[in-house]
Amino acid sequence: MQFIKPLAIATAAFAIATLAGCTAAETNTAKPSSSPTSTSTAPPVVKKDVACKDGTAKVTDDSAELTVQGDCENVEISASNSLVTVSGAVGHVSISGAINSVHAKSVGSVTIGAGSNGNLVKAGNTPTVDDKGEQNEITAE
């Protein structure tokens, strides 16, 4: 019995020392609200014309709505997530980017590079296609 009393005292002292640093966390008394705390606005979409210089229109703007006026021999797209509209005929469209949409009156041929995925090309005809990407769609309207 003599040995149990000091052991009980030592255990109690250890427990007190161990738990002395523990405190209850402060509770938040703010009431929840169903109203949004802030609003966010999507960035504006860039809309602009792309010139066909020396027979080539170069599209480099990501997440944009771009227009090429008239016929253009080559349309080179090195962008992603853009909408490109060509009001005339295109000899060749090349794409090195993802998730672009291209609409043209007519297209002679389309080349889509490796890793360029999820693109859509719509034309008034069925062009010849060299597609090294994945999940690309070329259709005649």
PDB file of C-alpha atoms in Angstrom:
ATOM      1  CA  MET A   1       0.000   0.000   0.000  1.00  0.00           C
ATOM      2  CA  GLN A   2       2.845   2.349   0.779  1.00  0.00           C
ATOM      3  CA  PHE A   3       4.079   2.091  -2.829  1.00  0.00           C
ATOM      4  CA  ILE A   4       0.676   2.789  -4.448  1.00  0.00           C
ATOM      5  CA  LYS A   5       0.210   6.203  -2.802  1.00  0.00           C
ATOM      6  CA  PRO A   6       3.394   7.773  -4.306  1.00  0.00           C
ATOM      7  CA  LEU A   7       2.574   6.201  -7.693  1.00  0.00           C
ATOM      8  CA  ALA A   8      -0.914   7.748  -7.629  1.00  0.00           C
ATOM      9  CA  ILE A   9       0.547  11.151  -6.695  1.00  0.00           C
ATOM     10  CA  ALA A  10       3.159  10.913  -9.498  1.00  0.00           C
ATOM     11  CA  THR A  11       0.493   9.944 -12.045  1.00  0.00           C
ATOM     12  CA  ALA A  12      -1.751  12.838 -10.983  1.00  0.00           C
ATOM     13  CA  ALA A  13       1.169  15.295 -11.155  1.00  0.00           C
ATOM     14  CA  PHE A  14       2.073  14.047 -14.647  1.00  0.00           C
ATOM     15  CA  ALA A  15      -1.536  14.404 -15.826  1.00  0.00           C
ATOM     16  CA  ILE A  16      -1.774  17.953 -14.452  1.00  0.00           C
ATOM     17  CA  ALA A  17       1.525  18.959 -16.070  1.00  0.00           C
ATOM     18  CA  THR A  18       0.541  17.429 -19.400  1.00  0.00           C
ATOM     19  CA  LEU A  19      -2.906  19.000 -19.534  1.00  0.00           C
ATOM     20  CA  ALA A  20      -1.848  22.410 -18.197  1.00  0.00           C
ATOM     21  CA  GLY A  21      -1.082  23.688 -21.728  1.00  0.00           C
ATOM     22  CA  CYS A  22      -4.462  22.680 -23.108  1.00  0.00           C
ATOM     23  CA  THR A  23      -7.101  25.347 -23.348  1.00  0.00           C
ATOM     24  CA  ALA A  24     -10.480  25.443 -24.966  1.00  0.00           C
ATOM     25  CA  ALA A  25     -10.557  27.071 -28.397  1.00  0.00           C
ATOM     26  CA  GLU A  26     -12.377  30.361 -28.699  1.00  0.00           C
ATOM     27  CA  THR A  27     -15.722  29.838 -30.349  1.00  0.00           C
ATOM     28  CA  ASN A  28     -16.911  31.961 -33.234  1.00  0.00           C
ATOM     29  CA  THR A  29     -20.117  33.712 -32.244  1.00  0.00           C
ATOM     30  CA  ALA A  30     -20.874  35.101 -35.724  1.00  0.00           C
ATOM     31  CA  LYS A  31     -24.146  33.856 -37.121  1.00  0.00           C
ATOM     32  CA  PRO A  32     -24.003  32.114 -40.501  1.00  0.00           C
ATOM     33  CA  SER A  33     -25.585  33.952 -43.399  1.00  0.00           C
ATOM     34  CA  SER A  34     -27.148  32.663 -46.592  1.00  0.00           C
ATOM     35  CA  SER A  35     -25.996  35.807 -48.417  1.00  0.00           C
ATOM     36  CA  PRO A  36     -22.779  35.702 -50.425  1.00  0.00           C
ATOM     37  CA  THR A  37     -19.886  37.485 -48.752  1.00  0.00           C
ATOM     38  CA  SER A  38     -18.391  38.822 -51.961  1.00  0.00           C
ATOM     39  CA  THR A  39     -19.002  38.698 -55.663  1.00  0.00           C
ATOM     40  CA  SER A  40     -16.549  37.842 -58.361  1.00  0.00           C
ATOM     41  CA  THR A  41     -16.681  38.869 -61.966  1.00  0.00           C
ATOM     42  CA  ALA A  42     -15.233  36.891 -64.829  1.00  0.00           C
ATOM     43  CA  PRO A  43     -12.594  38.777 -66.768  1.00  0.00           C
ATOM     44  CA  PRO A  44     -13.863  40.361 -69.979  1.00  0.00           C
ATOM     45  CA  VAL A  45     -13.422  38.324 -73.151  1.00  0.00           C
ATOM     46  CA  VAL A  46     -10.977  39.875 -75.596  1.00  0.00           C
ATOM     47  CA  LYS A  47     -12.710  40.533 -78.926  1.00  0.00           C
ATOM     48  CA  LYS A  48     -10.623  41.708 -81.838  1.00  0.00           C
ATOM     49  CA  ASP A  49      -9.827  41.383 -85.519  1.00  0.00           C
ATOM     50  CA  VAL A  50      -6.748  39.520 -86.706  1.00  0.00           C
ATOM     51  CA  ALA A  51      -5.184  40.790 -89.922  1.00  0.00           C
ATOM     52  CA  CYS A  52      -4.255  38.455 -92.752  1.00  0.00           C
ATOM     53  CA  LYS A  53      -0.760  39.780 -93.561  1.00  0.00           C
ATOM     54  CA  ASP A  54       1.088  38.358 -96.553  1.00  0.00           C
ATOM     55  CA  GLY A  55      -1.464  35.554 -96.762  1.00  0.00           C
ATOM     56  CA  THR A  56      -1.224  34.474 -93.103  1.00  0.00           C
ATOM     57  CA  ALA A  57      -3.332  35.298 -90.041  1.00  0.00           C
ATOM     58  CA  LYS A  58      -1.585  34.453 -86.763  1.00  0.00           C
ATOM     59  CA  VAL A  59      -3.852  33.824 -83.765  1.00  0.00           C
ATOM     60  CA  THR A  60      -1.974  33.961 -80.448  1.00  0.00           C
ATOM     61  CA  ASP A  61      -4.575  35.254 -77.959  1.00  0.00           C
ATOM     62  CA  ASP A  62      -5.869  32.742 -75.402  1.00  0.00           C
ATOM     63  CA  SER A  63      -9.505  32.874 -74.265  1.00  0.00           C
ATOM     64  CA  ALA A  64     -10.523  35.355 -76.945  1.00  0.00           C
ATOM     65  CA  GLU A  65     -13.073  35.883 -79.729  1.00  0.00           C
ATOM     66  CA  LEU A  66     -11.124  36.648 -82.878  1.00  0.00           C
ATOM     67  CA  THR A  67     -12.247  37.470 -86.410  1.00  0.00           C
ATOM     68  CA  VAL A  68     -10.338  37.249 -89.682  1.00  0.00           C
ATOM     69  CA  GLN A  69     -12.127  39.307 -92.335  1.00  0.00           C
ATOM     70  CA  GLY A  70     -12.293  37.850 -95.853  1.00  0.00           C
ATOM     71  CA  ASP A  71     -10.212  35.132 -97.464  1.00  0.00           C
ATOM     72  CA  CYS A  72      -6.831  34.137 -96.022  1.00  0.00           C
ATOM     73  CA  GLU A  73      -4.473  31.486 -97.386  1.00  0.00           C
ATOM     74  CA  ASN A  74      -3.171  30.379 -93.953  1.00  0.00           C
ATOM     75  CA  VAL A  75      -4.612  30.681 -90.457  1.00  0.00           C
ATOM     76  CA  GLU A  76      -2.107  29.686 -87.778  1.00  0.00           C
ATOM     77  CA  ILE A  77      -3.569  29.193 -84.305  1.00  0.00           C
ATOM     78  CA  SER A  78      -1.128  28.931 -81.404  1.00  0.00           C
ATOM     79  CA  ALA A  79      -3.612  29.686 -78.648  1.00  0.00           C
ATOM     80  CA  SER A  80      -6.049  27.884 -76.390  1.00  0.00           C
ATOM     81  CA  ASN A  81      -9.701  28.321 -75.522  1.00  0.00           C
ATOM     82  CA  SER A  82     -10.371  30.803 -78.337  1.00  0.00           C
ATOM     83  CA  LEU A  83     -13.146  31.253 -80.882  1.00  0.00           C
ATOM     84  CA  VAL A  84     -11.825  32.098 -84.352  1.00  0.00           C
ATOM     85  CA  THR A  85     -14.215  33.137 -87.117  1.00  0.00           C
ATOM     86  CA  VAL A  86     -13.024  33.566 -90.702  1.00  0.00           C
ATOM     87  CA  SER A  87     -15.590  35.314 -92.881  1.00  0.00           C
ATOM     88  CA  GLY A  88     -14.059  33.945 -96.097  1.00  0.00           C
ATOM     89  CA  ALA A  89     -12.187  30.936 -97.423  1.00  0.00           C
ATOM     90  CA  VAL A  90      -9.028  29.515 -95.864  1.00  0.00           C
ATOM     91  CA  GLY A  91      -6.445  27.452 -97.724  1.00  0.00           C
ATOM     92  CA  HIS A  92      -4.886  25.880 -94.626  1.00  0.00           C
ATOM     93  CA  VAL A  93      -5.615  25.971 -90.873  1.00  0.00           C
ATOM     94  CA  SER A  94      -2.905  24.848 -88.461  1.00  0.00           C
ATOM     95  CA  ILE A  95      -3.614  24.476 -84.756  1.00  0.00           C
ATOM     96  CA  SER A  96      -1.135  24.108 -81.912  1.00  0.00           C
ATOM     97  CA  GLY A  97      -3.345  24.697 -78.903  1.00  0.00           C
ATOM     98  CA  ALA A  98      -6.303  23.197 -77.097  1.00  0.00           C
ATOM     99  CA  ILE A  99     -10.049  23.783 -76.943  1.00  0.00           C
ATOM    100  CA  ASN A 100     -10.268  26.208 -79.878  1.00  0.00           C
ATOM    101  CA  SER A 101     -13.264  26.616 -82.142  1.00  0.00           C
ATOM    102  CA  VAL A 102     -12.700  27.658 -85.758  1.00  0.00           C
ATOM    103  CA  HIS A 103     -15.513  28.587 -88.139  1.00  0.00           C
ATOM    104  CA  ALA A 104     -14.816  29.417 -91.791  1.00  0.00           C
ATOM    105  CA  LYS A 105     -16.687  29.676 -95.073  1.00  0.00           C
ATOM    106  CA  SER A 106     -14.447  26.935 -96.483  1.00  0.00           C
ATOM    107  CA  VAL A 107     -11.156  25.273 -95.530  1.00  0.00           C
ATOM    108  CA  GLY A 108      -8.788  23.414 -97.856  1.00  0.00           C
ATOM    109  CA  SER A 109      -6.827  21.516 -95.211  1.00  0.00           C
ATOM    110  CA  VAL A 110      -6.369  21.301 -91.443  1.00  0.00           C
ATOM    111  CA  THR A 111      -3.267  20.298 -89.477  1.00  0.00           C
ATOM    112  CA  ILE A 112      -3.558  19.730 -85.731  1.00  0.00           C
ATOM    113  CA  GLY A 113      -0.321  19.147 -83.822  1.00  0.00           C
ATOM    114  CA  ALA A 114       0.424  16.544 -81.179  1.00  0.00           C
ATOM    115  CA  GLY A 115      -0.935  17.534 -77.779  1.00  0.00           C
ATOM    116  CA  SER A 116      -3.470  19.886 -79.372  1.00  0.00           C
ATOM    117  CA  ASN A 117      -6.694  18.415 -78.057  1.00  0.00           C
ATOM    118  CA  GLY A 118     -10.383  19.254 -77.961  1.00  0.00           C
ATOM    119  CA  ASN A 119     -10.443  21.574 -80.992  1.00  0.00           C
ATOM    120  CA  LEU A 120     -13.404  22.075 -83.319  1.00  0.00           C
ATOM    121  CA  VAL A 121     -13.176  23.166 -86.967  1.00  0.00           C
ATOM    122  CA  LYS A 122     -16.403  23.875 -88.863  1.00  0.00           C
ATOM    123  CA  ALA A 123     -16.426  24.813 -92.532  1.00  0.00           C
ATOM    124  CA  GLY A 124     -18.813  24.858 -95.464  1.00  0.00           C
ATOM    125  CA  ASN A 125     -16.948  21.868 -96.906  1.00  0.00           C
ATOM    126  CA  THR A 126     -15.020  18.812 -95.764  1.00  0.00           C
ATOM    127  CA  PRO A 127     -11.283  19.653 -95.675  1.00  0.00           C
ATOM    128  CA  THR A 128      -8.375  17.214 -95.741  1.00  0.00           C
ATOM    129  CA  VAL A 129      -7.153  16.575 -92.206  1.00  0.00           C
ATOM    130  CA  ASP A 130      -3.847  15.695 -90.517  1.00  0.00           C
ATOM    131  CA  ASP A 131      -4.769  15.297 -86.832  1.00  0.00           C
ATOM    132  CA  LYS A 132      -2.049  14.299 -84.362  1.00  0.00           C
ATOM    133  CA  GLY A 133      -4.068  15.438 -81.325  1.00  0.00           C
ATOM    134  CA  GLU A 134      -6.967  13.840 -79.501  1.00  0.00           C
ATOM    135  CA  GLN A 135     -10.707  14.529 -79.331  1.00  0.00           C
ATOM    136  CA  ASN A 136     -10.629  17.031 -82.194  1.00  0.00           C
ATOM    137  CA  GLU A 137     -13.635  17.409 -84.474  1.00  0.00           C
ATOM    138  CA  ILE A 138     -13.681  18.645 -88.064  1.00  0.00           C
ATOM    139  CA  THR A 139     -17.141  18.994 -89.565  1.00  0.00           C
ATOM    140  CA  ALA A 140     -18.881  20.437 -92.605  1.00  0.00           C
ATOM    141  CA  GLU A 141     -21.718  22.853 -91.884  1.00  0.00           C
TER     142      GLU A 141
END
